[in-house]
mmCIF file of C-alpha atoms (C1' of nucleotides) in Angstrom:
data_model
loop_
_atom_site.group_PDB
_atom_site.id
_atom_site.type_symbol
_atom_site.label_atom_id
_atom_site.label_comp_id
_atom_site.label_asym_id
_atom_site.label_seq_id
_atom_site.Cartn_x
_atom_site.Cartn_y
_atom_site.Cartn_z
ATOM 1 C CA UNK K 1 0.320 -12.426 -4.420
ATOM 2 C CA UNK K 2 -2.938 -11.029 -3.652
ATOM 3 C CA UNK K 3 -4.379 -12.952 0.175
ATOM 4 C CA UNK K 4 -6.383 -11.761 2.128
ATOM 5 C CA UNK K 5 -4.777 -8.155 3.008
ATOM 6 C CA UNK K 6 -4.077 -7.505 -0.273
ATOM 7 C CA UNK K 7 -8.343 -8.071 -1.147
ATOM 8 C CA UNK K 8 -9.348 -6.804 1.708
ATOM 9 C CA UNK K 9 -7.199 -3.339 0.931
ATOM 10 C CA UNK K 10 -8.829 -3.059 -2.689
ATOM 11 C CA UNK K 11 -11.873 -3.928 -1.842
ATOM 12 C CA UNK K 12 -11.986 -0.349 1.365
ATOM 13 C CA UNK K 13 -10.283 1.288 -1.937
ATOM 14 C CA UNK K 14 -13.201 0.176 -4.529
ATOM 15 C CA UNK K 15 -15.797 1.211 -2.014
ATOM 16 C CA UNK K 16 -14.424 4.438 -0.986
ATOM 17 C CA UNK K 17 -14.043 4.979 -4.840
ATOM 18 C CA UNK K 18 -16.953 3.345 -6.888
ATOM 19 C CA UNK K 19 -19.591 2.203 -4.565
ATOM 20 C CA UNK K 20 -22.847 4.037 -5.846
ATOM 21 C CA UNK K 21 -21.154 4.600 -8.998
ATOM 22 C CA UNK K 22 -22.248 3.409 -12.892
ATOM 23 C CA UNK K 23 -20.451 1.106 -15.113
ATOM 24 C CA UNK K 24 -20.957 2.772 -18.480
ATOM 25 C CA UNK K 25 -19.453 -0.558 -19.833
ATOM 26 C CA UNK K 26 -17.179 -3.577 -19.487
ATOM 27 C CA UNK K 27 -15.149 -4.661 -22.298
ATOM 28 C CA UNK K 28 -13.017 -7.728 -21.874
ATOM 29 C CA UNK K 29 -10.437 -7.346 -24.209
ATOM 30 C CA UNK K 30 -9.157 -10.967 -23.485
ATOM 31 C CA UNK K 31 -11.603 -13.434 -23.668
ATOM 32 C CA UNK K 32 -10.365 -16.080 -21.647
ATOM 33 C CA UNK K 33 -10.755 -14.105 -18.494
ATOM 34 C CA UNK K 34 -14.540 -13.137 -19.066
ATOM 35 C CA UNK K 35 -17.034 -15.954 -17.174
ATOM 36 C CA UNK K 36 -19.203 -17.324 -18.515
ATOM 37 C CA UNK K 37 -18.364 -15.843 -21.760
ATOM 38 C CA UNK K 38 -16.913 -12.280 -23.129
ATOM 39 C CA UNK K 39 -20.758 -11.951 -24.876
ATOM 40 C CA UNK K 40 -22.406 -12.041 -22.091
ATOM 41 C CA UNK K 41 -20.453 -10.626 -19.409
ATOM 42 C CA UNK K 42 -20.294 -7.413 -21.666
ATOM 43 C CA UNK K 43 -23.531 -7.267 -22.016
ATOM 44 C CA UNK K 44 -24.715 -7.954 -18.584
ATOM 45 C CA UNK K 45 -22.178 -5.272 -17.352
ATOM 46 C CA UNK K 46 -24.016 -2.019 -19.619
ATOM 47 C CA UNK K 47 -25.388 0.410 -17.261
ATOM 48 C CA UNK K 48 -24.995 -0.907 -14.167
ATOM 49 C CA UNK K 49 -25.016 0.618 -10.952
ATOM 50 C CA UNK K 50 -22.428 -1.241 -8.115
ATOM 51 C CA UNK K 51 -24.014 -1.127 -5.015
ATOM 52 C CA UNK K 52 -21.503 -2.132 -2.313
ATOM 53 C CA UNK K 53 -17.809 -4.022 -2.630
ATOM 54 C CA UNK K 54 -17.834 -7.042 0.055
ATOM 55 C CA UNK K 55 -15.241 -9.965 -0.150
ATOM 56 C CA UNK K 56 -15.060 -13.246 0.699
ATOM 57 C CA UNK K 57 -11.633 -15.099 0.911
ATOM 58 C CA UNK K 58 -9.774 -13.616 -1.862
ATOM 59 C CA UNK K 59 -12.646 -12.889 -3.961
ATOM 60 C CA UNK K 60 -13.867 -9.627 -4.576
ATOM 61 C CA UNK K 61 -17.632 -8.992 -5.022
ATOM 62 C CA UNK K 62 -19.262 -6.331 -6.851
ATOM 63 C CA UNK K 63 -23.134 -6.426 -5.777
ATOM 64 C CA UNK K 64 -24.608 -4.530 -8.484
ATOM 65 C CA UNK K 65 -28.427 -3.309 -9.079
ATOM 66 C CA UNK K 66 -31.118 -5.512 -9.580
ATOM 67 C CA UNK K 67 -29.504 -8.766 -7.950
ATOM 68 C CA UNK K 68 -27.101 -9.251 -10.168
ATOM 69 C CA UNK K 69 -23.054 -9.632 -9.451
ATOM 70 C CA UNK K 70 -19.663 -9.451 -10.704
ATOM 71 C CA UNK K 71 -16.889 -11.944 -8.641
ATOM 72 C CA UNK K 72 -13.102 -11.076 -9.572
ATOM 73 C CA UNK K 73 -10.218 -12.623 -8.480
ATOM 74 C CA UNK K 74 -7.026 -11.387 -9.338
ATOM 75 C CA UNK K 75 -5.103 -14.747 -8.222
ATOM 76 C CA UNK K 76 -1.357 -14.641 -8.373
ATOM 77 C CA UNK K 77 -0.646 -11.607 -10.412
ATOM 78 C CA UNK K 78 -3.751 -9.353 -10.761
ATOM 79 C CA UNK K 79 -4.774 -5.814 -10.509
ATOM 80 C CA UNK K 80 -7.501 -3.622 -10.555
ATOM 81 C CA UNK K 81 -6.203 0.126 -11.263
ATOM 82 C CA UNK K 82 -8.091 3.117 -11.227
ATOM 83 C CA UNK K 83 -7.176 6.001 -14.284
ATOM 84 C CA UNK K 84 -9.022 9.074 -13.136
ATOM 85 C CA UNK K 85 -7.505 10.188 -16.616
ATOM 86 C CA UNK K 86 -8.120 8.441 -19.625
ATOM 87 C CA UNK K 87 -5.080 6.341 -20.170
ATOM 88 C CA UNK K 88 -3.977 4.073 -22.730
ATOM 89 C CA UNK K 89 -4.123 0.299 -21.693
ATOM 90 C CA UNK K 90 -1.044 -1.437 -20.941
ATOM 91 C CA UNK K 91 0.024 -4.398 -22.813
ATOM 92 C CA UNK K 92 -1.367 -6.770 -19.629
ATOM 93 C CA UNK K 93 -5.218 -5.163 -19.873
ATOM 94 C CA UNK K 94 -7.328 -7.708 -19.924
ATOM 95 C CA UNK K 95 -10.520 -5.428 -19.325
ATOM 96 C CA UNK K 96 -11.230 -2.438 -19.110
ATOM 97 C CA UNK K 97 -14.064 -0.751 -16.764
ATOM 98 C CA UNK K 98 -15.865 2.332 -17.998
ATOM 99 C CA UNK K 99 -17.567 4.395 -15.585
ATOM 100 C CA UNK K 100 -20.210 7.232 -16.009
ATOM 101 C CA UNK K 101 -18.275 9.867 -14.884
ATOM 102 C CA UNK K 102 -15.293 9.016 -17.587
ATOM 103 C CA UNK K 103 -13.149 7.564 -14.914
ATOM 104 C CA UNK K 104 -11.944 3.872 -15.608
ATOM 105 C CA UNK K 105 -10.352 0.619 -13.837
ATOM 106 C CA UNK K 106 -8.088 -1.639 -15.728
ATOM 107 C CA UNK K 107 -8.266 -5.097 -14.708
ATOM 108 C CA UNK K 108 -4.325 -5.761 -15.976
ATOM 109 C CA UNK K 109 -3.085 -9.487 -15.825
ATOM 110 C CA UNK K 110 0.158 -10.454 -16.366
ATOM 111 C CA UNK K 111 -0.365 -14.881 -16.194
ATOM 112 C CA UNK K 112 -3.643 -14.575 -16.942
ATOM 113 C CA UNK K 113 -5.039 -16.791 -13.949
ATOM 114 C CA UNK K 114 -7.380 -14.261 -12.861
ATOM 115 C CA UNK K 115 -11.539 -13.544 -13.983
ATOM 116 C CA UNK K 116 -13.703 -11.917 -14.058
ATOM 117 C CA UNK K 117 -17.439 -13.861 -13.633
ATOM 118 C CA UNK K 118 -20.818 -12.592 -14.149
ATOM 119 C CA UNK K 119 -23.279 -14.097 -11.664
ATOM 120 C CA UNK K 120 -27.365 -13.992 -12.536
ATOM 121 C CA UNK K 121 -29.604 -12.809 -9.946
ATOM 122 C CA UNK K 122 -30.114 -16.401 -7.693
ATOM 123 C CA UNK K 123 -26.600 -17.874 -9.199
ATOM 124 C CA UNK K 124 -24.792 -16.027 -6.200
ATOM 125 C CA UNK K 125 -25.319 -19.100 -3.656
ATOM 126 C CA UNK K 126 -24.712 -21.952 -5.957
ATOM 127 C CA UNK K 127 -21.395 -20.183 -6.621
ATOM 128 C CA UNK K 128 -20.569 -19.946 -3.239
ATOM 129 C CA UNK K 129 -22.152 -23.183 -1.944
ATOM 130 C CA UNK K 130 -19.496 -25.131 -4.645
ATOM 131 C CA UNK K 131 -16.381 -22.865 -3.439
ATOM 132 C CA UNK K 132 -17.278 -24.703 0.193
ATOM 133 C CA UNK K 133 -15.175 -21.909 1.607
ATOM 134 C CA UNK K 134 -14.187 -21.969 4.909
ATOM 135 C CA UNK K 135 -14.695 -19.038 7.668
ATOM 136 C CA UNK K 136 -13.642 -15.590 7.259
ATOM 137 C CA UNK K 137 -10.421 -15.578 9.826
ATOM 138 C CA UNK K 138 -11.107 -11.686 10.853
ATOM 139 C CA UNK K 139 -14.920 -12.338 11.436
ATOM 140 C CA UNK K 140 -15.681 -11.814 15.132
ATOM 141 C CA UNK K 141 -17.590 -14.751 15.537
ATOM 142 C CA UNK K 142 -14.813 -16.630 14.394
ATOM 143 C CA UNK K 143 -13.327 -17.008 18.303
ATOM 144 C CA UNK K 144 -10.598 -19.379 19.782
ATOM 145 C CA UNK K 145 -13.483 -22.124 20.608
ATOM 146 C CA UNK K 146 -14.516 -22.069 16.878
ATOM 147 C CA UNK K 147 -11.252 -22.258 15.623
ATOM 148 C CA UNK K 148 -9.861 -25.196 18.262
ATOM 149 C CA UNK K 149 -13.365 -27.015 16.520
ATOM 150 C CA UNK K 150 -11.845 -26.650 13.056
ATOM 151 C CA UNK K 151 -8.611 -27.900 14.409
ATOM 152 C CA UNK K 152 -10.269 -31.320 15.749
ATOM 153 C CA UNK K 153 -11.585 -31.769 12.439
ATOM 154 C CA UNK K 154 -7.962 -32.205 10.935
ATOM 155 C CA UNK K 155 -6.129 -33.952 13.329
ATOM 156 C CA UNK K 156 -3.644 -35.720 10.782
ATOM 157 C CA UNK K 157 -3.067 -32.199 8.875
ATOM 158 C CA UNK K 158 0.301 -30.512 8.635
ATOM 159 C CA UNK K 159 -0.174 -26.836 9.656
ATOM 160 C CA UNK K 160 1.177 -24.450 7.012
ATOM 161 C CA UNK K 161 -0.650 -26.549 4.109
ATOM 162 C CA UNK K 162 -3.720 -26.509 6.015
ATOM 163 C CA UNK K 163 -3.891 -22.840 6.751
ATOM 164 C CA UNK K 164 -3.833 -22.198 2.935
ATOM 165 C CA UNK K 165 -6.606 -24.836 2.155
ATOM 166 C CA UNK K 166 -9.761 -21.949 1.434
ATOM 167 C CA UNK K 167 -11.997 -24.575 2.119
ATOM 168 C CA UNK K 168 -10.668 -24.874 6.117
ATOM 169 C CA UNK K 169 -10.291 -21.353 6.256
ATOM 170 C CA UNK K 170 -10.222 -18.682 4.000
ATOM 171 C CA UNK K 171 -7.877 -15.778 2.513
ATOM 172 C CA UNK K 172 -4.771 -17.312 3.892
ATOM 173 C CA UNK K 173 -2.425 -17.891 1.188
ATOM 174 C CA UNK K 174 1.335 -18.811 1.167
ATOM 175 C CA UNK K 175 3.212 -15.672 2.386
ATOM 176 C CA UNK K 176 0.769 -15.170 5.472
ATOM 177 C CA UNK K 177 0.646 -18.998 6.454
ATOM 178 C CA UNK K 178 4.500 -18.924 6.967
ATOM 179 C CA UNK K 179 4.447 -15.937 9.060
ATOM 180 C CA UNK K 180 1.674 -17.323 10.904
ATOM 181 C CA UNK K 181 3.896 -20.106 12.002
ATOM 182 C CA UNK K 182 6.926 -17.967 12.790
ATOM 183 C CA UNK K 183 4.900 -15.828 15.285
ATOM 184 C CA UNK K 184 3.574 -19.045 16.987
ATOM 185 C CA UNK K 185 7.163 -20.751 16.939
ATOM 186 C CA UNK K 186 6.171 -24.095 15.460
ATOM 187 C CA UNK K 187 7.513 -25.344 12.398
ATOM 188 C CA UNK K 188 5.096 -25.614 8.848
ATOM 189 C CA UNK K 189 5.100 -29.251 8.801
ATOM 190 C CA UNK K 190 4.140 -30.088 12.308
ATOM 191 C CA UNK K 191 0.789 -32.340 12.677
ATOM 192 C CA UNK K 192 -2.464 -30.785 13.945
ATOM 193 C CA UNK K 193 -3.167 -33.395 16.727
ATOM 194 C CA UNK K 194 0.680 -32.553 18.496
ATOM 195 C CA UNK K 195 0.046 -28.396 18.571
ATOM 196 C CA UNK K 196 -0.639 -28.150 22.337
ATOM 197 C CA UNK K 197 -3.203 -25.828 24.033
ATOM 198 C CA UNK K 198 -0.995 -22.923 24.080
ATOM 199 C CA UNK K 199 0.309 -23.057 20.713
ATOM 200 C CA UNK K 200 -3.404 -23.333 19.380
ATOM 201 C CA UNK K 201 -3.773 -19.954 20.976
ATOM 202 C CA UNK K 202 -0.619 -18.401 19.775
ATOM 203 C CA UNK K 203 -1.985 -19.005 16.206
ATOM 204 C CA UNK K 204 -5.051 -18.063 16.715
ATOM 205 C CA UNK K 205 -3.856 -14.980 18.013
ATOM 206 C CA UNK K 206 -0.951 -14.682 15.593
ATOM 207 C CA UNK K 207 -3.031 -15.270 12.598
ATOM 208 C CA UNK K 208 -5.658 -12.490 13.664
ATOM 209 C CA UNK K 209 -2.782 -9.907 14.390
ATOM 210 C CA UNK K 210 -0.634 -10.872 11.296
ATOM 211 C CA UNK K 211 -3.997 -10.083 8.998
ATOM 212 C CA UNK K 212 -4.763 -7.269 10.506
ATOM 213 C CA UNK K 213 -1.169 -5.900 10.637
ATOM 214 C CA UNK K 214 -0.571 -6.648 6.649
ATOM 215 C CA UNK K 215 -4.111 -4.960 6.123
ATOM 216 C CA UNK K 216 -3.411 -1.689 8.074
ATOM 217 C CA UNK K 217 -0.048 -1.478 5.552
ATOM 218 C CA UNK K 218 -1.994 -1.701 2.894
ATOM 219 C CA UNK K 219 -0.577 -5.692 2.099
ATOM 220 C CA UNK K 220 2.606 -6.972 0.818
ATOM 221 C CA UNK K 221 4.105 -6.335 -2.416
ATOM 222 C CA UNK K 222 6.317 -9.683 -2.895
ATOM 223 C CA UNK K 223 5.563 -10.201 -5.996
ATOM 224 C CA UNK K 224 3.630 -7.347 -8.411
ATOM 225 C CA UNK K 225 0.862 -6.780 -6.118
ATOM 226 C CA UNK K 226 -0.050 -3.328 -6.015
ATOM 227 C CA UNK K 227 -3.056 -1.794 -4.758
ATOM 228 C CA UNK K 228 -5.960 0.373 -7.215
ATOM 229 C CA UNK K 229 -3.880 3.652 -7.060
ATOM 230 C CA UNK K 230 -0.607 1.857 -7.984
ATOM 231 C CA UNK K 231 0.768 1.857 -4.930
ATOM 232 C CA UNK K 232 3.328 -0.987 -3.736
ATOM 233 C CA UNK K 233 1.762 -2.093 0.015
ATOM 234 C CA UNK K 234 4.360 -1.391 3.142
ATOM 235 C CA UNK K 235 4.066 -4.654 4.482
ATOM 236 C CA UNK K 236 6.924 -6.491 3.249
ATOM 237 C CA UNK K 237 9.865 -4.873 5.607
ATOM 238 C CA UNK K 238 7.834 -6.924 8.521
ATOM 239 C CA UNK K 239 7.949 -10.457 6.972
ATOM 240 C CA UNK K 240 9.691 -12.178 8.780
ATOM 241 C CA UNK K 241 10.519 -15.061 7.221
ATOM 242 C CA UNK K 242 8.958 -15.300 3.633
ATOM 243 C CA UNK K 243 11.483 -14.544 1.170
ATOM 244 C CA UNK K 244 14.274 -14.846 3.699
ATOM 245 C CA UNK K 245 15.765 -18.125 3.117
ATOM 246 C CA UNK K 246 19.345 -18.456 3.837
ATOM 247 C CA UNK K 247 19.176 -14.834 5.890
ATOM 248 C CA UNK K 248 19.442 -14.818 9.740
ATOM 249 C CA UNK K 249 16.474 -15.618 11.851
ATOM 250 C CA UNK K 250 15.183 -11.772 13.110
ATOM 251 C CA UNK K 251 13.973 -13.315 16.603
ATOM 252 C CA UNK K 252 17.124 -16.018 17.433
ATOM 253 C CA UNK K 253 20.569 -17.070 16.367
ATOM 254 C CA UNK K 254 19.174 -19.446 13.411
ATOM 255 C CA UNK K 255 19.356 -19.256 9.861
ATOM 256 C CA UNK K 256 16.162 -19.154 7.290
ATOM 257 C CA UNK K 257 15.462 -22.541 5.550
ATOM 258 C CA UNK K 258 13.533 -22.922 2.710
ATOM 259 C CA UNK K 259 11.822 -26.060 2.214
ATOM 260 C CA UNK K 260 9.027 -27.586 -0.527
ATOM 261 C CA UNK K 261 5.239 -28.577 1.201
ATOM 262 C CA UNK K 262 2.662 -29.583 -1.478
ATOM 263 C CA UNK K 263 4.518 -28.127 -4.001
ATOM 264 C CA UNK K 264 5.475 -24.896 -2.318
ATOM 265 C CA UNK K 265 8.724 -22.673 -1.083
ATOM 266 C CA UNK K 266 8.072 -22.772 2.489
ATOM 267 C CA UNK K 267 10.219 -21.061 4.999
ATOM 268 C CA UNK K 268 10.997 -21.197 8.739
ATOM 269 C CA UNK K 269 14.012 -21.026 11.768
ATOM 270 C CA UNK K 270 14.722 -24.407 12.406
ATOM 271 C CA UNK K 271 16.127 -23.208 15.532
ATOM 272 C CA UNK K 272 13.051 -20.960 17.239
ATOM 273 C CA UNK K 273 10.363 -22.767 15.639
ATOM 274 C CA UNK K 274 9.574 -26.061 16.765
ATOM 275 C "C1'" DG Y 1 17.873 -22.637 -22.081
ATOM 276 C "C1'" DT Y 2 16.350 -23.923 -17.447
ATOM 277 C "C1'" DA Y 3 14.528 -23.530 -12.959
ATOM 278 C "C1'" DC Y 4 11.575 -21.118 -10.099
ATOM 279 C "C1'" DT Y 5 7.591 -18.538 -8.580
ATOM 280 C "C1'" DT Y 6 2.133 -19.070 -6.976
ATOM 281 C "C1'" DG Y 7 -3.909 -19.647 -6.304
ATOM 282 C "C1'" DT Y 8 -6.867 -22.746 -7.727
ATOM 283 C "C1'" DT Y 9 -8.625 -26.803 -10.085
ATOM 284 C "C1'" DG Y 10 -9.031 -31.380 -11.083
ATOM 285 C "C1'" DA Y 11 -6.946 -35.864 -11.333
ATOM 286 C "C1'" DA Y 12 -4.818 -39.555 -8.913
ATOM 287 C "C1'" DC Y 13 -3.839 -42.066 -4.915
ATOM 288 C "C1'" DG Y 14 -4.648 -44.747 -0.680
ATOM 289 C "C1'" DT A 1 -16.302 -40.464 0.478
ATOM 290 C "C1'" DC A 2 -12.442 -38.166 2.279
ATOM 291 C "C1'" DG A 3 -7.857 -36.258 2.932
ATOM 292 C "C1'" DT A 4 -3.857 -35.336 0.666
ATOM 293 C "C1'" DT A 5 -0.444 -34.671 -3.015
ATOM 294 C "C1'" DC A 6 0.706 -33.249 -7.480
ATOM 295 C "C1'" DA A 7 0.550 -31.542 -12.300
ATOM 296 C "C1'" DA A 8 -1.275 -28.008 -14.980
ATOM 297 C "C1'" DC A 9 -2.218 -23.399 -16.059
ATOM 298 C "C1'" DA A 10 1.019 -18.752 -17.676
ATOM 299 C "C1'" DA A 11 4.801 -15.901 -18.205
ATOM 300 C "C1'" DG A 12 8.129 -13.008 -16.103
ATOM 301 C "C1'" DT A 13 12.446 -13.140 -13.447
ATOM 302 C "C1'" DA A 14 16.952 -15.011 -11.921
#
DNA sequence: GTACTTGTTGAACG
DNA sequence: TCGTTCAACAAGTA
């Protein structure tokens, strides 16, 4: 599942690779994941130069000449993979990027959640003004003060379910919340308004090195995340608790548990996390 | 065949 | 209005 690492590792990729570059064309070969419409997303895409990659929670955002944008998010089983050969497209292509130079991304989708969404010069804002997303958690004015403020506003929250909601804070999704609570020992479902001063700062500080440690591995191939070369991310043998249930705790004596919160697998020690 | 997986949306609830 | 939960979406995997 693509979070915030996993973005944030395509997007260095797409701007090391194809900022500056042309898109010759787009061509969505499924139309359901073309926004507003496969018409006009193809031909808003023809000769197009991108001029930076930026992100913004999960989303990836190619600023292109003249104002205009392209948003894609890849959701749960997306990816954006570069062919510096011409290659045929895999059964999962949804669309297909052609550049200039004859070098082409596939956007391939297995469940089909993801898009791809053509914003108008001016459209940018409204889209981002309705997403009400929270703050970026790597930003560096994002500091302990402004995060114990978001706290206060969600005194009645449970934690884990609340570290995933984009519009408290964003990129966070459910493999990254639960490690967030192991490294600051307190369990998924405990209540904002009982985390005391020190265990504020633990995940603050836990949720600022986890990112940053899943980024610098190039994310965390749980599920069929790779990144745009194909490459699985070498994050995974340093979970320490997602995907574990049932295995033995790697810090204490305990034993995984797997649990259900909103609707999710959630997993902690019962024993070192309190 | 069935259960399970997940990011986001929108509906439903209190 | 707000916070929260839950079904729905889709399709592969166990």
């Amino acid at each position: 599942m693509p979070e915030l690492p996993e973005v944030e590792t395509i997007r260095r990729q797409l701007e090391r690779e194809i900022s500056g570059a042309t898109i010759a064309q787009l061509s969505a070969r499924l139309p359901r994941i073309a926004r507003p419409a496969k018409k006009l997303l193809e031909q808003e895409m023809r000769h197009v130069r991108i001029e930076s990659i930026e992100r913004r929670a999960k989303l990836l955002i190619f600023r292109l000449a003249s104002y205009k944008s392209l948003i894609v998010h890849l959701k749960l089983t997306g990816r954006l993979l570069l062919q510096s050969r011409p290659q045929e497209p895999g059964p999962y292509t949804r669309a297909v990027f052609s550049f200039a130079d004859g070098r082409t991304i596939f956007f391939d989708d297995v469940r089909q959640f993801g898009y791809l969404l053509y914003l108008a010069p001016g459209s940018f804002e409204d889209f981002f003004l309705k997403q009400k997303l929270g703050p970026e958690p790597l930003e560096p004015t994002f500091t302990f003060h402004a995060f114990n403020q978001l706290l206060k506003k969600r005194p009645g929250a449970k934690i884990k379910p609340l570290l995933m909601d984009q519009t408290w804070i964003a990129g966070i999704g459910n493999v990254y919340s639960q490690e967030i609570c192991f490294f600051t020992k307190v369990r998924p479902m405990r209540i904002v308004r009982t985390l005391k001063e020190e265990e504020r700062r633990r995940l603050y500080d836990g949720m600022k090195k986890i990112l940053l440690a899943a980024t610098a591995k190039l994310g965390s191939s749980v599920d069929t995340y790779v990144d745009l070369y194909g490459r699985a991310g070498k994050y995974v043998p340093f979970l320490k608790v997602y995907g574990r249930a049932g295995n033995p705790c790697k810090r204490c004596a305990g034993v995984i548990r797997q649990v259900v919160m909103s609707g999710r697998g959630t997993a902690y020690c019962p024993s070192c996390q309190r």
